[in-house]
PDB file of C-alpha atoms in Angstrom:
ATOM      1  CA  ASN A   5      53.495 -37.073 -82.073  1.00  0.00           C
ATOM      2  CA  GLU A   6      54.608 -40.154 -80.070  1.00  0.00           C
ATOM      3  CA  ASP A   7      55.343 -42.134 -83.031  1.00  0.00           C
ATOM      4  CA  ASN A   8      58.121 -39.615 -83.693  1.00  0.00           C
ATOM      5  CA  THR A   9      56.383 -39.179 -86.801  1.00  0.00           C
ATOM      6  CA  HIS A  10      55.291 -36.044 -87.936  1.00  0.00           C
ATOM      7  CA  TYR A  11      52.120 -36.009 -89.594  1.00  0.00           C
ATOM      8  CA  LEU A  12      50.912 -33.201 -91.983  1.00  0.00           C
ATOM      9  CA  ASP A  13      49.753 -30.278 -89.061  1.00  0.00           C
ATOM     10  CA  SER A  14      52.176 -27.942 -86.669  1.00  0.00           C
ATOM     11  CA  PRO A  15      55.522 -29.061 -84.648  1.00  0.00           C
ATOM     12  CA  ASP A  16      55.493 -27.500 -81.606  1.00  0.00           C
ATOM     13  CA  TYR A  17      57.602 -24.316 -81.209  1.00  0.00           C
ATOM     14  CA  ASN A  18      58.912 -22.531 -78.192  1.00  0.00           C
ATOM     15  CA  ASN A  19      61.561 -19.167 -78.967  1.00  0.00           C
ATOM     16  CA  THR A  20      64.921 -18.551 -79.775  1.00  0.00           C
ATOM     17  CA  VAL A  21      67.108 -17.117 -77.025  1.00  0.00           C
ATOM     18  CA  PRO A  22      71.098 -17.635 -77.489  1.00  0.00           C
ATOM     19  CA  THR A  23      73.661 -15.862 -74.892  1.00  0.00           C
ATOM     20  CA  ASP A  24      76.404 -15.615 -77.513  1.00  0.00           C
ATOM     21  CA  GLU A  25      76.065 -13.011 -79.607  1.00  0.00           C
ATOM     22  CA  THR A  26      78.658 -13.692 -81.664  1.00  0.00           C
ATOM     23  CA  PHE A  27      75.297 -16.246 -83.611  1.00  0.00           C
ATOM     24  CA  ASP A  28      73.087 -13.911 -83.267  1.00  0.00           C
ATOM     25  CA  GLY A  29      73.053 -13.447 -87.074  1.00  0.00           C
ATOM     26  CA  VAL A  30      72.080 -16.278 -88.098  1.00  0.00           C
ATOM     27  CA  ILE A  31      69.306 -17.506 -85.516  1.00  0.00           C
ATOM     28  CA  GLU A  32      66.042 -17.207 -87.452  1.00  0.00           C
ATOM     29  CA  GLY A  33      64.434 -17.056 -83.384  1.00  0.00           C
ATOM     30  CA  HIS A  34      62.287 -19.947 -83.507  1.00  0.00           C
ATOM     31  CA  HIS A  35      63.450 -23.763 -82.293  1.00  0.00           C
ATOM     32  CA  TYR A  36      61.766 -26.777 -82.090  1.00  0.00           C
ATOM     33  CA  SER A  37      60.708 -28.351 -78.934  1.00  0.00           C
ATOM     34  CA  SER A  38      62.847 -30.307 -76.575  1.00  0.00           C
ATOM     35  CA  ASP A  39      62.243 -33.705 -76.171  1.00  0.00           C
ATOM     36  CA  PRO A  40      60.447 -34.510 -72.447  1.00  0.00           C
ATOM     37  CA  ASN A  41      63.884 -35.116 -71.106  1.00  0.00           C
ATOM     38  CA  GLY A  42      64.337 -31.719 -71.653  1.00  0.00           C
ATOM     39  CA  THR A  43      68.250 -32.132 -72.522  1.00  0.00           C
ATOM     40  CA  THR A  44      67.868 -33.108 -76.787  1.00  0.00           C
ATOM     41  CA  THR A  45      65.054 -32.793 -79.583  1.00  0.00           C
ATOM     42  CA  THR A  46      64.624 -35.492 -81.175  1.00  0.00           C
ATOM     43  CA  LEU A  47      63.776 -34.507 -85.774  1.00  0.00           C
ATOM     44  CA  THR A  48      62.060 -36.892 -87.734  1.00  0.00           C
ATOM     45  CA  TYR A  49      63.158 -37.158 -91.606  1.00  0.00           C
ATOM     46  CA  SER A  50      61.577 -38.798 -94.808  1.00  0.00           C
ATOM     47  CA  PHE A  51      62.233 -38.297 -98.645  1.00  0.00           C
ATOM     48  CA  ALA A  52      59.408 -37.296-100.325  1.00  0.00           C
ATOM     49  CA  GLY A  53      58.474 -38.387-103.799  1.00  0.00           C
ATOM     50  CA  PRO A  54      55.737 -39.040-106.054  1.00  0.00           C
ATOM     51  CA  GLY A  55      52.558 -38.665-104.585  1.00  0.00           C
ATOM     52  CA  SER A  56      53.645 -37.609-101.661  1.00  0.00           C
ATOM     53  CA  GLN A  57      51.554 -35.248 -99.093  1.00  0.00           C
ATOM     54  CA  TYR A  58      51.261 -31.298 -98.286  1.00  0.00           C
ATOM     55  CA  ASP A  59      49.072 -29.259 -96.164  1.00  0.00           C
ATOM     56  CA  SER A  60      47.601 -27.846 -99.227  1.00  0.00           C
ATOM     57  CA  ALA A  61      47.029 -23.937 -96.322  1.00  0.00           C
ATOM     58  CA  SER A  62      51.183 -24.337 -96.587  1.00  0.00           C
ATOM     59  CA  TYR A  63      51.492 -23.771-100.355  1.00  0.00           C
ATOM     60  CA  SER A  64      48.359 -21.866-101.141  1.00  0.00           C
ATOM     61  CA  GLY A  65      49.107 -20.248-104.311  1.00  0.00           C
ATOM     62  CA  ARG A  66      52.625 -22.750-105.291  1.00  0.00           C
ATOM     63  CA  ASN A  67      52.322 -25.601-106.884  1.00  0.00           C
ATOM     64  CA  TRP A  68      55.608 -26.678-105.816  1.00  0.00           C
ATOM     65  CA  PRO A  69      53.476 -30.189-104.527  1.00  0.00           C
ATOM     66  CA  ASN A  70      52.279 -30.910-107.579  1.00  0.00           C
ATOM     67  CA  ASP A  71      54.801 -29.581-109.790  1.00  0.00           C
ATOM     68  CA  GLY A  72      57.045 -33.547-110.927  1.00  0.00           C
ATOM     69  CA  LEU A  73      57.947 -34.200-107.752  1.00  0.00           C
ATOM     70  CA  THR A  74      61.341 -36.445-107.528  1.00  0.00           C
ATOM     71  CA  ARG A  75      62.490 -38.700-104.362  1.00  0.00           C
ATOM     72  CA  LEU A  76      66.350 -37.815-104.048  1.00  0.00           C
ATOM     73  CA  SER A  77      68.428 -39.616-105.108  1.00  0.00           C
ATOM     74  CA  ASP A  78      70.412 -42.502-103.396  1.00  0.00           C
ATOM     75  CA  ALA A  79      74.224 -40.481-103.049  1.00  0.00           C
ATOM     76  CA  ASP A  80      71.917 -36.765-102.100  1.00  0.00           C
ATOM     77  CA  ILE A  81      70.298 -39.461 -99.500  1.00  0.00           C
ATOM     78  CA  GLN A  82      74.320 -40.364 -98.652  1.00  0.00           C
ATOM     79  CA  LEU A  83      74.579 -36.327 -98.472  1.00  0.00           C
ATOM     80  CA  PHE A  84      72.437 -36.263 -96.636  1.00  0.00           C
ATOM     81  CA  GLU A  85      71.546 -37.444 -94.159  1.00  0.00           C
ATOM     82  CA  ALA A  86      76.210 -37.745 -93.500  1.00  0.00           C
ATOM     83  CA  GLN A  87      75.183 -33.764 -93.205  1.00  0.00           C
ATOM     84  CA  LEU A  88      72.411 -34.180 -91.051  1.00  0.00           C
ATOM     85  CA  GLN A  89      75.259 -36.564 -88.440  1.00  0.00           C
ATOM     86  CA  PHE A  90      77.522 -33.540 -88.422  1.00  0.00           C
ATOM     87  CA  VAL A  91      74.426 -31.305 -87.187  1.00  0.00           C
ATOM     88  CA  SER A  92      73.583 -33.826 -84.301  1.00  0.00           C
ATOM     89  CA  ASN A  93      77.595 -34.500 -83.870  1.00  0.00           C
ATOM     90  CA  ILE A  94      77.610 -30.612 -82.814  1.00  0.00           C
ATOM     91  CA  THR A  95      74.119 -29.913 -80.901  1.00  0.00           C
ATOM     92  CA  ASN A  96      71.722 -32.098 -79.119  1.00  0.00           C
ATOM     93  CA  LEU A  97      69.458 -32.420 -81.544  1.00  0.00           C
ATOM     94  CA  GLU A  98      69.283 -36.667 -83.252  1.00  0.00           C
ATOM     95  CA  PHE A  99      67.778 -37.672 -86.041  1.00  0.00           C
ATOM     96  CA  GLN A 100      65.300 -40.474 -86.853  1.00  0.00           C
ATOM     97  CA  ARG A 101      64.546 -41.859 -90.492  1.00  0.00           C
ATOM     98  CA  VAL A 102      60.606 -42.466 -90.781  1.00  0.00           C
ATOM     99  CA  GLU A 103      58.946 -43.479 -93.684  1.00  0.00           C
ATOM    100  CA  ASP A 104      57.010 -41.037 -96.050  1.00  0.00           C
ATOM    101  CA  GLY A 105      53.436 -41.948 -97.662  1.00  0.00           C
ATOM    102  CA  GLY A 106      49.101 -40.349 -96.957  1.00  0.00           C
ATOM    103  CA  THR A 107      49.279 -38.766 -94.690  1.00  0.00           C
ATOM    104  CA  ALA A 108      52.881 -39.241 -92.654  1.00  0.00           C
ATOM    105  CA  ALA A 109      56.203 -37.831 -92.674  1.00  0.00           C
ATOM    106  CA  GLY A 110      58.647 -37.052 -91.286  1.00  0.00           C
ATOM    107  CA  THR A 111      59.338 -33.330 -89.716  1.00  0.00           C
ATOM    108  CA  ILE A 112      62.837 -32.335 -92.299  1.00  0.00           C
ATOM    109  CA  ARG A 113      61.545 -33.292 -95.987  1.00  0.00           C
ATOM    110  CA  PRO A 114      63.424 -33.254 -98.525  1.00  0.00           C
ATOM    111  CA  VAL A 115      62.046 -33.737-102.232  1.00  0.00           C
ATOM    112  CA  TRP A 116      63.858 -32.605-106.341  1.00  0.00           C
ATOM    113  CA  PHE A 117      60.576 -30.220-107.972  1.00  0.00           C
ATOM    114  CA  LYS A 118      60.314 -29.122-112.085  1.00  0.00           C
ATOM    115  CA  GLY A 119      60.265 -25.177-109.881  1.00  0.00           C
ATOM    116  CA  THR A 120      60.857 -24.607-113.104  1.00  0.00           C
ATOM    117  CA  SER A 121      58.927 -21.454-112.820  1.00  0.00           C
ATOM    118  CA  GLU A 122      61.048 -20.425-109.123  1.00  0.00           C
ATOM    119  CA  THR A 123      64.221 -19.097-109.166  1.00  0.00           C
ATOM    120  CA  PHE A 124      66.023 -20.403-106.469  1.00  0.00           C
ATOM    121  CA  SER A 125      67.821 -23.616-106.750  1.00  0.00           C
ATOM    122  CA  GLY A 126      66.569 -24.527-102.934  1.00  0.00           C
ATOM    123  CA  TYR A 127      63.412 -23.074-100.947  1.00  0.00           C
ATOM    124  CA  ALA A 128      63.035 -23.916 -97.116  1.00  0.00           C
ATOM    125  CA  GLU A 129      60.919 -23.313 -94.488  1.00  0.00           C
ATOM    126  CA  ALA A 130      62.258 -22.510 -91.014  1.00  0.00           C
ATOM    127  CA  PRO A 131      60.397 -23.983 -88.173  1.00  0.00           C
ATOM    128  CA  TYR A 132      58.157 -20.481 -87.484  1.00  0.00           C
ATOM    129  CA  PRO A 133      55.021 -21.418 -85.397  1.00  0.00           C
ATOM    130  CA  SER A 134      51.439 -22.789 -86.862  1.00  0.00           C
ATOM    131  CA  LYS A 135      52.702 -24.250 -89.602  1.00  0.00           C
ATOM    132  CA  ALA A 136      52.469 -27.284 -90.902  1.00  0.00           C
ATOM    133  CA  ALA A 137      55.294 -26.846 -93.703  1.00  0.00           C
ATOM    134  CA  ALA A 138      58.067 -26.232 -91.151  1.00  0.00           C
ATOM    135  CA  GLY A 139      61.058 -28.088 -92.330  1.00  0.00           C
ATOM    136  CA  ASP A 140      59.964 -29.162 -96.069  1.00  0.00           C
ATOM    137  CA  ILE A 141      63.514 -28.386 -97.661  1.00  0.00           C
ATOM    138  CA  TRP A 142      62.577 -27.810-101.688  1.00  0.00           C
ATOM    139  CA  PHE A 143      65.670 -28.622-104.424  1.00  0.00           C
ATOM    140  CA  SER A 144      65.142 -27.661-108.068  1.00  0.00           C
ATOM    141  CA  GLN A 145      65.121 -29.686-110.828  1.00  0.00           C
ATOM    142  CA  LYS A 146      66.896 -27.043-112.781  1.00  0.00           C
ATOM    143  CA  ILE A 147      69.859 -27.154-111.204  1.00  0.00           C
ATOM    144  CA  LEU A 148      70.679 -30.323-112.530  1.00  0.00           C
ATOM    145  CA  THR A 149      70.671 -29.647-116.419  1.00  0.00           C
ATOM    146  CA  ASP A 150      72.243 -25.959-115.606  1.00  0.00           C
ATOM    147  CA  GLY A 151      75.910 -27.062-113.933  1.00  0.00           C
ATOM    148  CA  SER A 152      74.530 -25.378-110.305  1.00  0.00           C
ATOM    149  CA  HIS A 153      74.689 -29.636-109.354  1.00  0.00           C
ATOM    150  CA  ASN A 154      78.116 -28.751-108.837  1.00  0.00           C
ATOM    151  CA  GLU A 155      77.151 -26.678-106.053  1.00  0.00           C
ATOM    152  CA  PHE A 156      74.443 -28.988-104.718  1.00  0.00           C
ATOM    153  CA  GLY A 157      75.827 -29.903-101.498  1.00  0.00           C
ATOM    154  CA  ARG A 158      76.503 -25.917-100.435  1.00  0.00           C
ATOM    155  CA  ILE A 159      73.071 -25.421-101.629  1.00  0.00           C
ATOM    156  CA  LEU A 160      72.104 -28.420 -99.474  1.00  0.00           C
ATOM    157  CA  ILE A 161      73.179 -27.734 -96.480  1.00  0.00           C
ATOM    158  CA  HIS A 162      71.985 -23.801 -96.980  1.00  0.00           C
ATOM    159  CA  GLU A 163      68.365 -25.154 -96.817  1.00  0.00           C
ATOM    160  CA  LEU A 164      68.581 -27.830 -94.159  1.00  0.00           C
ATOM    161  CA  GLY A 165      70.594 -24.556 -92.008  1.00  0.00           C
ATOM    162  CA  HIS A 166      67.177 -23.148 -92.847  1.00  0.00           C
ATOM    163  CA  ALA A 167      64.471 -25.878 -91.635  1.00  0.00           C
ATOM    164  CA  LEU A 168      66.118 -26.275 -88.292  1.00  0.00           C
ATOM    165  CA  GLY A 169      66.069 -22.546 -87.385  1.00  0.00           C
ATOM    166  CA  LEU A 170      68.839 -19.698 -88.822  1.00  0.00           C
ATOM    167  CA  LYS A 171      68.831 -17.227 -91.628  1.00  0.00           C
ATOM    168  CA  HIS A 172      70.632 -15.495 -94.209  1.00  0.00           C
ATOM    169  CA  PRO A 173      72.652 -13.354 -91.783  1.00  0.00           C
ATOM    170  CA  HIS A 174      72.129 -10.055 -93.747  1.00  0.00           C
ATOM    171  CA  GLU A 175      67.862 -10.224 -92.109  1.00  0.00           C
ATOM    172  CA  PRO A 176      67.001  -9.339 -89.555  1.00  0.00           C
ATOM    173  CA  ARG A 177      64.790 -10.513 -87.647  1.00  0.00           C
ATOM    174  CA  PRO A 178      62.955  -9.948 -84.240  1.00  0.00           C
ATOM    175  CA  GLY A 179      64.948  -9.817 -81.399  1.00  0.00           C
ATOM    176  CA  PHE A 180      67.984 -10.955 -84.010  1.00  0.00           C
ATOM    177  CA  PRO A 181      69.823  -8.527 -85.671  1.00  0.00           C
ATOM    178  CA  VAL A 182      71.617  -9.044 -89.100  1.00  0.00           C
ATOM    179  CA  LEU A 183      75.717  -9.798 -89.040  1.00  0.00           C
ATOM    180  CA  ASP A 184      78.379  -7.538 -87.483  1.00  0.00           C
ATOM    181  CA  THR A 185      79.683  -6.380 -90.802  1.00  0.00           C
ATOM    182  CA  GLU A 186      82.709  -7.054 -90.504  1.00  0.00           C
ATOM    183  CA  TRP A 187      82.067 -11.412 -90.334  1.00  0.00           C
ATOM    184  CA  LEU A 188      78.688 -11.158 -92.947  1.00  0.00           C
ATOM    185  CA  GLY A 189      80.169 -12.918 -95.471  1.00  0.00           C
ATOM    186  CA  ARG A 190      80.071 -16.445 -97.233  1.00  0.00           C
ATOM    187  CA  GLU A 191      84.368 -16.684 -95.510  1.00  0.00           C
ATOM    188  CA  TYR A 192      82.408 -17.296 -92.847  1.00  0.00           C
ATOM    189  CA  THR A 193      78.540 -18.817 -92.317  1.00  0.00           C
ATOM    190  CA  ILE A 194      77.074 -20.985 -95.178  1.00  0.00           C
ATOM    191  CA  MET A 195      74.112 -18.940 -94.494  1.00  0.00           C
ATOM    192  CA  SER A 196      75.535 -15.556 -96.090  1.00  0.00           C
ATOM    193  CA  TYR A 197      74.796 -14.636-100.126  1.00  0.00           C
ATOM    194  CA  LYS A 198      77.396 -12.269 -99.108  1.00  0.00           C
ATOM    195  CA  VAL A 199      81.754 -11.454 -98.905  1.00  0.00           C
ATOM    196  CA  SER A 200      82.695  -9.342 -95.458  1.00  0.00           C
ATOM    197  CA  VAL A 201      83.886  -6.581 -95.519  1.00  0.00           C
ATOM    198  CA  ARG A 202      87.283  -8.500 -95.230  1.00  0.00           C
ATOM    199  CA  HIS A 203      87.565  -9.668 -98.069  1.00  0.00           C
ATOM    200  CA  GLY A 204      86.188  -7.181-100.667  1.00  0.00           C
ATOM    201  CA  GLU A 205      88.649  -8.295-103.427  1.00  0.00           C
ATOM    202  CA  MET A 206      86.292 -11.344-103.640  1.00  0.00           C
ATOM    203  CA  THR A 207      83.281 -12.546-104.502  1.00  0.00           C
ATOM    204  CA  GLN A 208      81.349 -15.449-104.018  1.00  0.00           C
ATOM    205  CA  ASP A 209      82.621 -17.339-106.109  1.00  0.00           C
ATOM    206  CA  ASP A 210      86.222 -17.191-104.551  1.00  0.00           C
ATOM    207  CA  ILE A 211      84.523 -18.964-101.315  1.00  0.00           C
ATOM    208  CA  HIS A 212      82.641 -22.561-100.912  1.00  0.00           C
ATOM    209  CA  PRO A 213      81.599 -22.236 -97.482  1.00  0.00           C
ATOM    210  CA  GLN A 214      80.961 -25.834 -96.008  1.00  0.00           C
ATOM    211  CA  THR A 215      79.154 -24.828 -92.718  1.00  0.00           C
ATOM    212  CA  PHE A 216      76.410 -23.242 -90.654  1.00  0.00           C
ATOM    213  CA  MET A 217      79.502 -20.893 -89.196  1.00  0.00           C
TER     214      MET A 217
END
């Protein structure tokens, strides 16, 4: 949209065709369309909370938008924006903060929700074509009480990766295979749940990734 605000409809997308096979294993296969100048991609972001509206079709069968939404704390927002700045520093992505209200919101949109019936700590919608929910990021409030909040920084980066078009490296996508087992581990990407064959004596708890790759 001309005012760089994402309304509750579908953003524009293009297929991603990387030139370096090293990174294929973490590429989902879609990305947000570039700005008219063709050199950058500007994404808006906002922080949802009580009263925020979501695309009902995208969440049919999932009651998350009505499940006790809570806005990220100031400390969480600071951490989130620091990660956006890091992404901006290493890519052609630029981020612009907008208000979240009514039917207007940012494309990247994190929020806390109760998530008591879910098994995950976080979930994000990837930039799939014709999907208005693309960029929505959900953090389960149960991690605030079960000790997982110490891992919030890692969960935040992992889910942001999904919202920006990265996948789990052990899950294939058309044209984007799994990462080679030599690199398929948390030692090499925060998008992984596994430990590579290089360090088979280690467990996930021994490794604390901080970057996408």
